[in-house]
Amino acid sequence: MGLPAKLLGADEHVVLHMRTHGKALILPALALVLCGALIGVGLALIPMDLRPVGQYFIVALGVILIIWWSVAPFLRWLTRTYTITNRRLITRWGILNKVGKDLPLIRINDVSYERSLLDRMLGCGTLNIQTAADAGPIVLDDVPDVERVHVVMTELLFGTGGHDTEPPDRSSDT
């Protein structure tokens, strides 16, 4: 699901649209497996005199933990998106309360990225965007293929605008 066309300005087009990297789902997935195992063990070990009320309690507690540890982080991951157009950087997030920030590309002074060893193994990184504001850099965590995103942003900011025009025909160059 990309950014709806009604949210784009005239002559504006999406260059990149992405969510945060899937590594944010590793711990919620492990929590889901752990909760399932704990529910199974709890149901098996409940004394006979506490059944079925005790079993209902264990299942209800397990469902609450699954929602808290697995479903909510998944929904947060699902709703956090980064979109780069030929004019601005758009971030959107939120499950019930939606938050969106738009940063015009003309306000960006510098773009850099950081990649830890784990980030390099998983193919993601942190994108740091410096603006003229005194608030400090804007940090986009867990950007998939951050090097490519860095190159695209650099070309949009400081290049010749290669994303707005067609590449030159080089078939006659011999």
Coordinates of N, CA and C in Angstrom, one line a residue:
M1 N 0.8 -1.2 0.0 CA 0.0 0.0 0.0 C 0.9 1.2 0.0
G2 N 0.8 2.0 -1.0 CA 1.6 3.2 -1.1 C 0.8 4.4 -0.6
L3 N 1.4 5.6 -0.8 CA 0.7 6.8 -0.4 C -0.4 7.1 -1.4
P4 N -1.6 7.4 -0.9 CA -2.7 7.7 -1.9 C -2.4 8.9 -2.8
A5 N -2.7 8.9 -4.0 CA -2.5 10.0 -5.0 C -3.1 11.3 -4.5
K6 N -4.2 11.2 -3.8 CA -4.8 12.4 -3.3 C -4.0 13.2 -2.3
L7 N -3.0 12.6 -1.7 CA -2.1 13.2 -0.8 C -0.9 13.8 -1.4
L8 N -0.8 13.6 -2.7 CA 0.4 14.2 -3.5 C 0.0 15.5 -4.1
G9 N 1.0 16.4 -4.3 CA 0.7 17.7 -4.9 C 0.8 17.5 -6.4
A10 N 0.5 18.6 -7.1 CA 0.6 18.6 -8.6 C 2.1 18.4 -9.0
D11 N 2.3 17.5 -10.0 CA 3.6 17.1 -10.5 C 4.5 16.5 -9.4
E12 N 3.9 15.9 -8.4 CA 4.6 15.2 -7.4 C 4.4 13.7 -7.6
H13 N 5.5 12.9 -7.5 CA 5.4 11.5 -7.6 C 6.2 10.8 -6.5
V14 N 5.8 9.6 -6.2 CA 6.5 8.8 -5.2 C 7.8 8.2 -5.8
V15 N 8.9 8.4 -5.1 CA 10.1 7.8 -5.6 C 10.4 6.5 -4.8
L16 N 10.2 6.6 -3.5 CA 10.4 5.4 -2.7 C 9.3 5.3 -1.6
H17 N 8.7 4.2 -1.4 CA 7.8 4.0 -0.3 C 8.2 2.7 0.4
M18 N 8.3 2.8 1.8 CA 8.8 1.6 2.5 C 8.3 1.7 3.9
R19 N 8.3 0.5 4.6 CA 8.0 0.4 6.0 C 9.4 0.2 6.7
T20 N 9.3 0.3 8.0 CA 10.6 -0.1 8.8 C 10.9 -1.5 8.5
H21 N 12.1 -1.9 8.7 CA 12.6 -3.3 8.5 C 11.9 -4.3 9.3
G22 N 11.7 -5.5 8.8 CA 11.0 -6.5 9.5 C 11.7 -7.0 10.8
K23 N 13.0 -6.6 11.0 CA 13.7 -7.0 12.2 C 12.9 -6.6 13.5
A24 N 12.1 -5.6 13.4 CA 11.3 -5.2 14.5 C 10.3 -6.2 15.0
L25 N 10.1 -7.2 14.1 CA 9.1 -8.3 14.4 C 9.7 -9.5 15.0
I26 N 11.0 -9.6 15.2 CA 11.7 -10.8 15.7 C 11.2 -11.0 17.1
L27 N 11.4 -10.0 18.0 CA 11.0 -10.2 19.4 C 9.5 -10.5 19.6
P28 N 8.6 -9.8 18.9 CA 7.2 -10.1 19.0 C 6.9 -11.5 18.5
A29 N 7.5 -12.0 17.5 CA 7.3 -13.4 17.1 C 7.8 -14.4 18.2
L30 N 8.9 -14.1 18.8 CA 9.4 -15.0 19.8 C 8.4 -14.9 21.0
A31 N 7.9 -13.7 21.3 CA 7.0 -13.6 22.4 C 5.7 -14.4 22.2
L32 N 5.2 -14.4 20.9 CA 4.1 -15.2 20.5 C 4.3 -16.7 20.8
V33 N 5.4 -17.2 20.4 CA 5.7 -18.6 20.6 C 5.8 -18.9 22.1
L34 N 6.5 -18.0 22.8 CA 6.6 -18.2 24.3 C 5.3 -18.2 25.0
C35 N 4.4 -17.2 24.6 CA 3.1 -17.2 25.2 C 2.3 -18.4 24.9
G36 N 2.4 -18.9 23.7 CA 1.7 -20.1 23.3 C 2.1 -21.3 24.1
A37 N 3.4 -21.4 24.3 CA 4.0 -22.5 25.1 C 3.6 -22.4 26.6
L38 N 3.6 -21.1 27.1 CA 3.2 -20.9 28.5 C 1.7 -21.2 28.7
I39 N 0.9 -20.9 27.8 CA -0.5 -21.2 27.9 C -0.7 -22.7 27.9
G40 N 0.0 -23.4 27.0 CA -0.1 -24.9 27.0 C 0.3 -25.5 28.2
V41 N 1.4 -25.1 28.8 CA 2.0 -25.6 30.0 C 1.0 -25.3 31.2
G42 N 0.5 -24.1 31.2 CA -0.4 -23.7 32.2 C -1.7 -24.5 32.2
L43 N -2.2 -24.7 31.0 CA -3.5 -25.5 30.9 C -3.2 -27.0 31.4
A44 N -2.1 -27.5 31.1 CA -1.8 -28.9 31.4 C -1.5 -29.0 32.9
L45 N -0.9 -28.0 33.6 CA -0.6 -28.1 35.0 C -1.6 -27.6 35.9
I46 N -2.7 -27.1 35.5 CA -3.8 -26.6 36.4 C -4.4 -27.7 37.1
P47 N -4.5 -27.6 38.4 CA -5.1 -28.7 39.2 C -6.6 -28.9 38.8
M48 N -7.1 -30.1 39.0 CA -8.4 -30.5 38.6 C -9.5 -29.7 39.4
D49 N -9.2 -29.3 40.6 CA -10.2 -28.6 41.4 C -10.3 -27.1 40.9
L50 N -9.4 -26.6 40.1 CA -9.5 -25.2 39.6 C -10.0 -25.2 38.2
R51 N -10.3 -26.4 37.6 CA -10.8 -26.4 36.3 C -12.3 -26.1 36.3
P52 N -12.9 -25.6 35.3 CA -12.5 -24.9 34.1 C -12.2 -23.4 34.4
V53 N -12.5 -22.8 35.5 CA -12.3 -21.4 35.8 C -10.8 -21.0 35.7
G54 N -10.0 -21.8 36.2 CA -8.5 -21.6 36.2 C -8.0 -21.6 34.7
Q55 N -8.6 -22.5 33.9 CA -8.2 -22.6 32.5 C -8.6 -21.3 31.8
Y56 N -9.8 -20.9 32.0 CA -10.3 -19.6 31.4 C -9.4 -18.5 31.8
F57 N -9.0 -18.4 33.0 CA -8.1 -17.4 33.5 C -6.7 -17.4 32.8
I58 N -6.2 -18.6 32.7 CA -4.9 -18.7 32.0 C -5.0 -18.3 30.5
V59 N -6.0 -18.8 29.9 CA -6.2 -18.4 28.4 C -6.4 -16.9 28.3
A60 N -7.2 -16.3 29.2 CA -7.4 -14.8 29.1 C -6.1 -14.1 29.4
L61 N -5.4 -14.5 30.4 CA -4.1 -13.9 30.6 C -3.1 -14.0 29.4
G62 N -3.1 -15.2 28.8 CA -2.3 -15.5 27.6 C -2.7 -14.6 26.5
V63 N -4.0 -14.4 26.2 CA -4.5 -13.6 25.1 C -4.1 -12.1 25.4
I64 N -4.2 -11.6 26.6 CA -3.8 -10.3 26.9 C -2.3 -10.1 26.7
L65 N -1.5 -11.0 27.1 CA 0.0 -11.0 26.8 C 0.3 -11.0 25.4
I66 N -0.4 -11.8 24.6 CA -0.2 -11.9 23.2 C -0.5 -10.6 22.5
I67 N -1.6 -10.0 22.9 CA -2.0 -8.7 22.3 C -0.9 -7.6 22.7
W68 N -0.5 -7.6 23.9 CA 0.5 -6.6 24.4 C 1.9 -6.8 23.8
W69 N 2.3 -8.1 23.7 CA 3.7 -8.4 23.3 C 3.8 -8.7 21.8
S70 N 2.8 -9.1 21.1 CA 2.9 -9.5 19.7 C 2.0 -8.7 18.8
V71 N 0.7 -8.5 19.1 CA -0.2 -7.9 18.1 C 0.1 -6.4 18.1
A72 N 0.3 -5.7 19.2 CA 0.5 -4.3 19.2 C 1.8 -3.9 18.5
P73 N 2.9 -4.6 18.8 CA 4.1 -4.3 18.0 C 4.0 -4.5 16.5
F74 N 3.2 -5.6 16.2 CA 3.0 -5.8 14.7 C 2.2 -4.7 14.1
L75 N 1.2 -4.2 14.8 CA 0.4 -3.1 14.3 C 1.2 -1.8 14.2
R76 N 2.1 -1.6 15.2 CA 3.0 -0.4 15.1 C 3.9 -0.5 13.9
W77 N 4.5 -1.7 13.6 CA 5.3 -1.9 12.5 C 4.5 -1.7 11.2
L78 N 3.3 -2.2 11.2 CA 2.5 -2.2 9.9 C 2.1 -0.7 9.6
T79 N 1.9 0.1 10.6 CA 1.5 1.5 10.3 C 2.6 2.5 10.2
R80 N 3.9 2.1 10.4 CA 5.0 3.1 10.3 C 5.5 3.0 8.9
T81 N 5.4 4.1 8.1 CA 5.9 4.1 6.8 C 6.7 5.3 6.5
Y82 N 7.7 5.2 5.6 CA 8.5 6.3 5.1 C 8.3 6.4 3.6
T83 N 8.0 7.6 3.1 CA 7.8 7.8 1.7 C 8.6 9.0 1.3
I84 N 9.3 8.8 0.2 CA 10.1 9.9 -0.4 C 9.5 10.2 -1.8
T85 N 9.1 11.5 -1.9 CA 8.6 11.9 -3.2 C 9.7 12.8 -3.8
N86 N 9.5 13.3 -5.0 CA 10.4 14.2 -5.6 C 10.4 15.6 -5.0
R87 N 9.5 15.8 -4.0 CA 9.5 17.1 -3.3 C 9.6 17.0 -1.8
R88 N 9.3 15.9 -1.2 CA 9.3 15.9 0.3 C 9.5 14.4 0.9
L89 N 9.9 14.4 2.1 CA 10.0 13.2 2.9 C 8.8 13.1 3.8
I90 N 8.0 12.0 3.7 CA 6.8 11.9 4.5 C 6.9 10.7 5.4
T91 N 6.6 10.9 6.7 CA 6.6 9.8 7.6 C 5.2 9.7 8.2
R92 N 4.7 8.5 8.3 CA 3.4 8.3 8.9 C 3.4 7.1 9.9
W93 N 2.7 7.3 11.0 CA 2.7 6.2 12.0 C 1.5 6.4 12.9
G94 N 1.1 5.3 13.6 CA 0.0 5.3 14.5 C -1.0 4.3 14.2
I95 N -1.6 3.7 15.3 CA -2.6 2.7 15.2 C -4.0 3.3 15.3
L96 N -4.3 3.9 16.4 CA -5.5 4.6 16.6 C -5.4 6.1 16.3
N97 N -4.4 6.7 16.8 CA -4.1 8.1 16.5 C -3.0 8.2 15.4
K98 N -3.3 8.7 14.3 CA -2.4 8.8 13.2 C -1.6 10.1 13.3
V99 N -0.3 9.9 13.1 CA 0.7 11.0 13.1 C 1.4 11.1 11.8
G100 N 1.5 12.2 11.2 CA 2.2 12.3 10.0 C 3.1 13.6 10.0
K101 N 4.3 13.4 9.4 CA 5.2 14.6 9.3 C 5.7 14.6 7.9
D102 N 5.7 15.8 7.3 CA 6.2 16.1 6.0 C 7.4 17.0 6.1
L103 N 8.4 16.7 5.4 CA 9.6 17.5 5.4 C 10.0 17.9 3.9
P104 N 9.8 19.1 3.5 CA 10.2 19.5 2.2 C 11.7 19.2 1.9
L105 N 12.0 18.6 0.8 CA 13.4 18.3 0.5 C 14.3 19.5 0.5
I106 N 13.7 20.7 0.1 CA 14.6 21.9 0.1 C 15.1 22.3 1.4
R107 N 14.5 21.8 2.5 CA 15.0 22.1 3.9 C 16.1 21.2 4.4
I108 N 16.3 20.2 3.6 CA 17.3 19.2 4.1 C 18.7 19.7 3.7
N109 N 19.7 19.7 4.6 CA 21.0 20.1 4.4 C 22.0 18.9 4.2
D110 N 21.7 17.8 4.9 CA 22.7 16.7 4.8 C 21.9 15.4 5.1
V111 N 22.4 14.4 4.5 CA 21.8 13.0 4.7 C 23.0 12.1 4.9
S112 N 22.9 11.3 6.0 CA 23.9 10.3 6.3 C 23.2 9.1 6.8
Y113 N 24.0 8.0 6.9 CA 23.4 6.7 7.4 C 24.4 6.0 8.3
E114 N 23.8 5.2 9.2 CA 24.6 4.4 10.1 C 24.2 2.9 10.0
R115 N 25.1 2.0 10.1 CA 24.8 0.6 10.0 C 25.6 -0.2 11.0
S116 N 25.0 -0.8 12.0 CA 25.7 -1.7 12.9 C 26.0 -3.0 12.2
L117 N 26.7 -3.9 12.9 CA 27.0 -5.2 12.3 C 25.7 -5.9 12.1
L118 N 24.8 -5.9 13.0 CA 23.5 -6.6 12.9 C 22.7 -6.0 11.7
D119 N 22.7 -4.6 11.6 CA 22.0 -4.0 10.5 C 22.6 -4.4 9.2
R120 N 23.9 -4.5 9.1 CA 24.5 -4.9 7.8 C 24.1 -6.4 7.5
M121 N 24.0 -7.2 8.5 CA 23.6 -8.6 8.2 C 22.2 -8.7 7.8
L122 N 21.3 -7.8 8.3 CA 19.9 -7.8 8.0 C 19.5 -6.9 6.8
G123 N 20.4 -6.1 6.4 CA 20.1 -5.2 5.2 C 19.3 -4.0 5.6
C124 N 19.6 -3.4 6.7 CA 18.9 -2.1 7.0 C 19.9 -1.2 7.7
G125 N 19.4 -0.1 8.2 CA 20.2 0.9 8.9 C 19.4 2.1 9.4
T126 N 20.1 3.1 9.9 CA 19.5 4.3 10.4 C 19.9 5.4 9.5
L127 N 18.9 6.2 9.0 CA 19.1 7.3 8.1 C 19.0 8.6 9.0
N128 N 20.0 9.4 8.9 CA 20.1 10.7 9.7 C 19.9 11.8 8.7
I129 N 18.9 12.7 9.0 CA 18.6 13.8 8.1 C 18.8 15.1 8.8
Q130 N 19.7 15.9 8.4 CA 20.0 17.2 9.0 C 19.3 18.3 8.3
T131 N 18.6 19.1 9.0 CA 17.9 20.3 8.5 C 18.5 21.6 9.1
A132 N 18.0 22.7 8.6 CA 18.5 24.0 9.1 C 18.0 24.3 10.5
A133 N 17.0 23.5 11.0 CA 16.4 23.8 12.3 C 17.4 23.4 13.4
D134 N 17.3 24.0 14.6 CA 18.2 23.7 15.7 C 17.8 22.5 16.5
A135 N 16.7 21.8 16.1 CA 16.2 20.7 16.8 C 17.1 19.4 16.7
G136 N 18.1 19.5 15.9 CA 18.9 18.3 15.7 C 18.5 17.5 14.5
P137 N 19.2 16.4 14.2 CA 18.9 15.6 13.1 C 17.6 14.8 13.3
I138 N 16.9 14.5 12.1 CA 15.8 13.6 12.1 C 16.3 12.2 11.9
V139 N 15.9 11.3 12.7 CA 16.5 10.0 12.7 C 15.4 9.0 12.3
L140 N 15.6 8.3 11.2 CA 14.7 7.3 10.7 C 15.3 5.9 11.0
D141 N 14.8 5.2 11.9 CA 15.4 3.9 12.3 C 14.9 2.8 11.5
D142 N 15.7 1.8 11.3 CA 15.4 0.5 10.6 C 14.9 0.7 9.2
V143 N 15.6 1.5 8.5 CA 15.3 1.8 7.1 C 15.8 0.6 6.2
P144 N 15.0 -0.1 5.5 CA 15.5 -1.2 4.7 C 16.3 -0.7 3.5
D145 N 17.4 -1.4 3.2 CA 18.3 -1.0 2.2 C 18.7 0.5 2.2
V146 N 19.2 0.8 3.4 CA 19.5 2.3 3.7 C 20.5 2.9 2.8
E147 N 21.4 2.1 2.3 CA 22.4 2.7 1.3 C 21.7 3.2 0.1
R148 N 20.8 2.4 -0.5 CA 20.1 2.8 -1.7 C 19.2 4.0 -1.4
V149 N 18.6 4.0 -0.3 CA 17.7 5.2 0.1 C 18.6 6.4 0.2
H150 N 19.8 6.3 0.8 CA 20.7 7.4 0.9 C 21.1 7.9 -0.4
V151 N 21.4 7.0 -1.4 CA 21.8 7.5 -2.7 C 20.6 8.2 -3.4
V152 N 19.4 7.6 -3.3 CA 18.2 8.3 -3.9 C 18.0 9.6 -3.3
M153 N 18.1 9.8 -2.0 CA 17.9 11.1 -1.3 C 19.0 12.0 -1.8
T154 N 20.2 11.6 -1.8 CA 21.3 12.5 -2.2 C 21.1 12.9 -3.7
E155 N 20.7 12.1 -4.6 CA 20.4 12.5 -5.9 C 19.3 13.5 -6.0
L156 N 18.2 13.3 -5.2 CA 17.1 14.2 -5.2 C 17.5 15.6 -4.7
L157 N 18.4 15.6 -3.7 CA 18.8 16.8 -3.0 C 19.9 17.6 -3.8
F158 N 20.9 16.9 -4.2 CA 22.1 17.5 -4.7 C 22.4 17.1 -6.1
G159 N 21.7 16.2 -6.7 CA 22.0 15.7 -8.0 C 21.3 16.6 -9.1
T160 N 21.3 16.1 -10.3 CA 20.7 16.9 -11.4 C 19.2 16.6 -11.5
G161 N 18.6 16.0 -10.5 CA 17.2 15.7 -10.6 C 16.9 14.5 -11.5
G162 N 17.7 13.5 -11.5 CA 17.6 12.4 -12.4 C 16.3 11.6 -12.2
H163 N 15.6 11.8 -11.1 CA 14.3 11.1 -11.0 C 13.2 11.8 -11.6
D164 N 13.4 13.1 -12.0 CA 12.3 13.8 -12.6 C 12.3 13.7 -14.1
T165 N 13.4 13.4 -14.7 CA 13.5 13.3 -16.1 C 13.8 11.9 -16.6
E166 N 13.6 11.7 -17.9 CA 14.0 10.4 -18.5 C 15.5 10.4 -18.7
P167 N 16.2 9.3 -18.6 CA 17.6 9.2 -18.8 C 17.9 9.5 -20.3
P168 N 19.1 10.1 -20.6 CA 19.4 10.4 -22.0 C 19.5 9.1 -22.8
D169 N 19.2 9.2 -24.1 CA 19.3 8.0 -25.0 C 20.8 7.9 -25.4
R170 N 21.4 6.8 -25.0 CA 22.8 6.7 -25.3 C 23.1 5.7 -26.5
S171 N 22.0 5.4 -27.2 CA 22.2 4.4 -28.3 C 23.0 5.0 -29.5
S172 N 23.0 6.3 -29.6 CA 23.8 6.9 -30.7 C 25.2 7.1 -30.3
D173 N 25.6 6.9 -29.0 CA 27.0 7.1 -28.6 C 27.8 5.9 -28.9
T174 N 28.7 5.9 -29.9 CA 29.5 4.7 -30.2 C 30.9 5.1 -30.4

